[in-house]
Each structure stands twice: as structure tokens, then as C-alpha cells.
PDB file of C-alpha atoms in Angstrom:
ATOM      1  CA  MET A   1       7.800  -4.276  -1.430  1.00  0.00           C
ATOM      2  CA  PHE A   2       5.372  -1.633   0.274  1.00  0.00           C
ATOM      3  CA  ARG A   3       3.360  -1.947   2.998  1.00  0.00           C
ATOM      4  CA  ILE A   4       0.662   0.835   4.007  1.00  0.00           C
ATOM      5  CA  ASP A   5      -1.068   1.439   7.075  1.00  0.00           C
ATOM      6  CA  ARG A   6      -4.219   3.084   6.276  1.00  0.00           C
ATOM      7  CA  ARG A   7      -4.872   3.472  10.237  1.00  0.00           C
ATOM      8  CA  SER A   8      -1.552   4.761  11.056  1.00  0.00           C
ATOM      9  CA  GLY A   9      -2.447   8.421  10.528  1.00  0.00           C
ATOM     10  CA  VAL A  10       0.402   9.091   8.363  1.00  0.00           C
ATOM     11  CA  ALA A  11      -0.097  10.101   4.475  1.00  0.00           C
ATOM     12  CA  THR A  12      -0.006   7.222   2.213  1.00  0.00           C
ATOM     13  CA  TYR A  13       2.790   8.886   0.015  1.00  0.00           C
ATOM     14  CA  LEU A  14       5.142   9.615   3.394  1.00  0.00           C
ATOM     15  CA  GLN A  15       4.777   5.857   4.479  1.00  0.00           C
ATOM     16  CA  ILE A  16       6.304   5.074   0.715  1.00  0.00           C
ATOM     17  CA  VAL A  17       8.905   7.802   1.368  1.00  0.00           C
ATOM     18  CA  ARG A  18       9.752   6.380   4.817  1.00  0.00           C
ATOM     19  CA  GLN A  19      10.172   2.776   3.854  1.00  0.00           C
ATOM     20  CA  VAL A  20      12.219   3.906   0.857  1.00  0.00           C
ATOM     21  CA  GLU A  21      14.469   5.753   3.525  1.00  0.00           C
ATOM     22  CA  GLN A  22      14.582   2.575   5.623  1.00  0.00           C
ATOM     23  CA  ALA A  23      15.592   0.235   3.118  1.00  0.00           C
ATOM     24  CA  LEU A  24      18.481   2.765   1.944  1.00  0.00           C
ATOM     25  CA  ARG A  25      19.468   2.849   5.797  1.00  0.00           C
ATOM     26  CA  MET A  26      19.402  -0.888   6.208  1.00  0.00           C
ATOM     27  CA  GLY A  27      21.241  -1.711   2.698  1.00  0.00           C
ATOM     28  CA  ALA A  28      18.051  -3.211   1.130  1.00  0.00           C
ATOM     29  CA  LEU A  29      18.372  -0.578  -1.592  1.00  0.00           C
ATOM     30  CA  GLU A  30      21.313   0.825  -3.189  1.00  0.00           C
ATOM     31  CA  GLU A  31      22.762   3.350  -5.583  1.00  0.00           C
ATOM     32  CA  GLY A  32      21.765   2.337  -9.021  1.00  0.00           C
ATOM     33  CA  ASP A  33      18.397  -0.017  -7.852  1.00  0.00           C
ATOM     34  CA  ARG A  34      15.558   0.719  -9.626  1.00  0.00           C
ATOM     35  CA  LEU A  35      12.329   1.643  -7.778  1.00  0.00           C
ATOM     36  CA  PRO A  36       9.281  -0.187  -8.960  1.00  0.00           C
ATOM     37  CA  THR A  37       6.899   1.552 -11.092  1.00  0.00           C
ATOM     38  CA  ALA A  38       3.694   3.504  -9.903  1.00  0.00           C
ATOM     39  CA  ALA A  39       1.389   1.143 -11.748  1.00  0.00           C
ATOM     40  CA  GLN A  40       3.013  -1.756 -10.059  1.00  0.00           C
ATOM     41  CA  VAL A  41       3.219  -0.185  -6.556  1.00  0.00           C
ATOM     42  CA  ALA A  42      -0.916   0.610  -7.227  1.00  0.00           C
ATOM     43  CA  ALA A  43      -1.600  -3.152  -7.945  1.00  0.00           C
ATOM     44  CA  GLU A  44       0.564  -4.305  -5.220  1.00  0.00           C
ATOM     45  CA  THR A  45      -0.753  -1.978  -2.513  1.00  0.00           C
ATOM     46  CA  LYS A  46      -4.128  -0.334  -3.873  1.00  0.00           C
ATOM     47  CA  VAL A  47      -2.916   2.876  -3.574  1.00  0.00           C
ATOM     48  CA  ASN A  48      -3.772   5.637  -6.319  1.00  0.00           C
ATOM     49  CA  PRO A  49      -0.727   5.705  -8.747  1.00  0.00           C
ATOM     50  CA  ASN A  50      -0.203   9.577  -8.132  1.00  0.00           C
ATOM     51  CA  THR A  51       0.473   8.923  -4.740  1.00  0.00           C
ATOM     52  CA  THR A  52       3.795   6.744  -5.607  1.00  0.00           C
ATOM     53  CA  LEU A  53       4.349   9.542  -8.073  1.00  0.00           C
ATOM     54  CA  LYS A  54       4.265  11.873  -5.385  1.00  0.00           C
ATOM     55  CA  ALA A  55       6.308   9.906  -3.423  1.00  0.00           C
ATOM     56  CA  TYR A  56       9.108   9.391  -5.628  1.00  0.00           C
ATOM     57  CA  ARG A  57       9.087  13.262  -6.185  1.00  0.00           C
ATOM     58  CA  GLU A  58       9.726  13.750  -2.842  1.00  0.00           C
ATOM     59  CA  LEU A  59      12.477  11.322  -3.003  1.00  0.00           C
ATOM     60  CA  GLU A  60      13.915  12.984  -6.067  1.00  0.00           C
ATOM     61  CA  ARG A  61      13.736  16.392  -4.261  1.00  0.00           C
ATOM     62  CA  ALA A  62      15.700  14.788  -1.025  1.00  0.00           C
ATOM     63  CA  GLY A  63      18.191  13.723  -3.607  1.00  0.00           C
ATOM     64  CA  LEU A  64      17.447   9.963  -3.162  1.00  0.00           C
ATOM     65  CA  ALA A  65      16.054   8.999  -6.516  1.00  0.00           C
ATOM     66  CA  GLU A  66      15.834  10.180 -10.089  1.00  0.00           C
ATOM     67  CA  VAL A  67      13.410   9.816 -12.661  1.00  0.00           C
ATOM     68  CA  ARG A  68      14.855   8.841 -15.867  1.00  0.00           C
ATOM     69  CA  GLN A  69      12.512   9.380 -18.686  1.00  0.00           C
ATOM     70  CA  GLY A  70      11.140   6.136 -20.215  1.00  0.00           C
ATOM     71  CA  ALA A  71      13.459   3.982 -17.706  1.00  0.00           C
ATOM     72  CA  GLY A  72      12.253   4.755 -14.405  1.00  0.00           C
ATOM     73  CA  THR A  73      12.895   5.730 -11.088  1.00  0.00           C
ATOM     74  CA  PHE A  74      16.362   5.090  -9.645  1.00  0.00           C
ATOM     75  CA  ILE A  75      17.878   5.331  -6.215  1.00  0.00           C
ATOM     76  CA  THR A  76      20.964   8.085  -6.604  1.00  0.00           C
ATOM     77  CA  ARG A  77      22.634   7.521  -3.362  1.00  0.00           C
ATOM     78  CA  SER A  78      22.744   4.991   0.138  1.00  0.00           C
ATOM     79  CA  LEU A  79      21.914   6.389   3.576  1.00  0.00           C
ATOM     80  CA  VAL A  80      23.757   3.389   5.048  1.00  0.00           C
ATOM     81  CA  PRO A  81      26.373   5.147   7.431  1.00  0.00           C
ATOM     82  CA  PRO A  82      29.900   4.273   6.943  1.00  0.00           C
ATOM     83  CA  GLN A  83      30.527   2.764  10.128  1.00  0.00           C
ATOM     84  CA  SER A  84      27.499   0.486  10.174  1.00  0.00           C
ATOM     85  CA  GLY A  85      28.146  -1.350   6.836  1.00  0.00           C
ATOM     86  CA  PRO A  86      28.048  -5.352   7.035  1.00  0.00           C
ATOM     87  CA  ASP A  87      31.516  -5.516   8.163  1.00  0.00           C
ATOM     88  CA  SER A  88      31.717  -2.777  10.324  1.00  0.00           C
ATOM     89  CA  PRO A  89      33.100  -3.456  14.056  1.00  0.00           C
ATOM     90  CA  LEU A  90      29.630  -1.499  15.490  1.00  0.00           C
ATOM     91  CA  ARG A  91      27.307  -4.193  13.435  1.00  0.00           C
ATOM     92  CA  ALA A  92      29.728  -7.054  14.796  1.00  0.00           C
ATOM     93  CA  SER A  93      29.327  -5.338  18.624  1.00  0.00           C
ATOM     94  CA  LEU A  94      25.616  -5.525  18.105  1.00  0.00           C
ATOM     95  CA  THR A  95      25.376  -8.962  16.475  1.00  0.00           C
ATOM     96  CA  GLU A  96      27.612 -10.514  19.377  1.00  0.00           C
ATOM     97  CA  TRP A  97      25.202  -8.741  21.905  1.00  0.00           C
ATOM     98  CA  LEU A  98      21.748 -10.199  20.014  1.00  0.00           C
ATOM     99  CA  ASP A  99      23.581 -13.610  20.199  1.00  0.00           C
ATOM    100  CA  GLU A 100      24.218 -12.900  23.813  1.00  0.00           C
ATOM    101  CA  ALA A 101      20.694 -11.824  24.878  1.00  0.00           C
ATOM    102  CA  ARG A 102      19.072 -15.082  22.837  1.00  0.00           C
ATOM    103  CA  ALA A 103      21.692 -16.930  24.619  1.00  0.00           C
ATOM    104  CA  GLN A 104      20.575 -15.494  27.894  1.00  0.00           C
ATOM    105  CA  GLY A 105      16.920 -16.607  26.863  1.00  0.00           C
ATOM    106  CA  LEU A 106      15.221 -13.418  26.077  1.00  0.00           C
ATOM    107  CA  SER A 107      12.784 -13.534  23.321  1.00  0.00           C
ATOM    108  CA  GLY A 108      12.824 -10.955  20.171  1.00  0.00           C
ATOM    109  CA  PRO A 109      10.072  -8.911  21.812  1.00  0.00           C
ATOM    110  CA  GLU A 110      12.085  -8.739  25.318  1.00  0.00           C
ATOM    111  CA  VAL A 111      15.287  -7.904  23.191  1.00  0.00           C
ATOM    112  CA  ASP A 112      13.241  -5.144  21.567  1.00  0.00           C
ATOM    113  CA  ALA A 113      12.013  -3.699  24.920  1.00  0.00           C
ATOM    114  CA  LEU A 114      15.423  -3.893  26.206  1.00  0.00           C
ATOM    115  CA  PHE A 115      16.947  -2.059  23.302  1.00  0.00           C
ATOM    116  CA  ARG A 116      14.231   0.688  22.874  1.00  0.00           C
ATOM    117  CA  SER A 117      14.852   1.589  26.961  1.00  0.00           C
ATOM    118  CA  SER A 118      18.444   1.654  26.273  1.00  0.00           C
ATOM    119  CA  PHE A 119      17.993   3.814  22.963  1.00  0.00           C
ATOM    120  CA  ALA A 120      16.029   6.366  25.099  1.00  0.00           C
ATOM    121  CA  ALA A 121      18.609   6.677  27.549  1.00  0.00           C
ATOM    122  CA  VAL A 122      21.379   7.520  25.487  1.00  0.00           C
ATOM    123  CA  TYR A 123      18.929   9.660  22.962  1.00  0.00           C
ATOM    124  CA  PRO A 124      16.292  11.031  25.388  1.00  0.00           C
ATOM    125  CA  GLY A 125      15.006  13.215  22.259  1.00  0.00           C
ATOM    126  CA  GLY A 126      14.442  10.419  19.942  1.00  0.00           C
ATOM    127  CA  ALA A 127      16.180   8.935  16.737  1.00  0.00           C
ATOM    128  CA  ASP A 128      17.066  12.779  15.604  1.00  0.00           C
ATOM    129  CA  ALA A 129      18.325  13.866  18.461  1.00  0.00           C
ATOM    130  CA  GLY A 130      22.266  13.741  18.396  1.00  0.00           C
TER     131      GLY A 130
END
């Protein structure tokens, strides 16, 4: 479930937090889902279980997860904006745009570069700009 990039310069626990947040935004994790145990994450990623516990505590502080003694850590809320759910008009428009880009022969990296340049033009301050 988690991919740790030891060369990224980002603390390992923050990488876990960000990956959970991204999974919540994409709808891959939903309210009520159980996160893997710290031991499972440690076995899979070769990180110290305490690092995973620190990430889970951070998710709990953010109101995204809760620890249930003896049961595990569970997601408490979604980050999927209502207007971007699987049946949303925005998602349909984006999918149509991606289909058109593919039909015009653009590769995945070319589409990504086009999207990023367009995104930067609309959100010059980055993802947190509104």
C-alpha cells in the first residue's frame, strides 16, 4: 500500500500521511476502511513500526483516522470533494478531455505536461492556492 522514497528528503512518516491523504482524495480509501497495522507496513516497506504509528497519530490529529483499541486504525472521513465523485460532471469532462488528448496522439507524459502547465496557469501559487 505504501511506497517510501528514502531519497525524497520528506520524512517517512509524512510520506505515509500524504499517501493516505491522496488515497482519500482519490476515493481509494473511504470512511470505515481499516489501515494496515504498523507491523504490516513495517514488513512491506522496511520502516520502523513506530514511524507508521507516528503517521497514524498525525492522521488521527487531523481527524482522518481513529485508533480502536484491539481493532486497528480506521478511516473516519473522506477527502473526496462532492463535485469530483465518480459520477460528477467535472470528472466526466476531464475524462472526455483525456480521451480527446489520446485520440490526438498525445502520450501520457505529454498529457501530464500539458495538464501541469495549464494547472500552473490557473493556480499560480500551486495546489494550495485558491
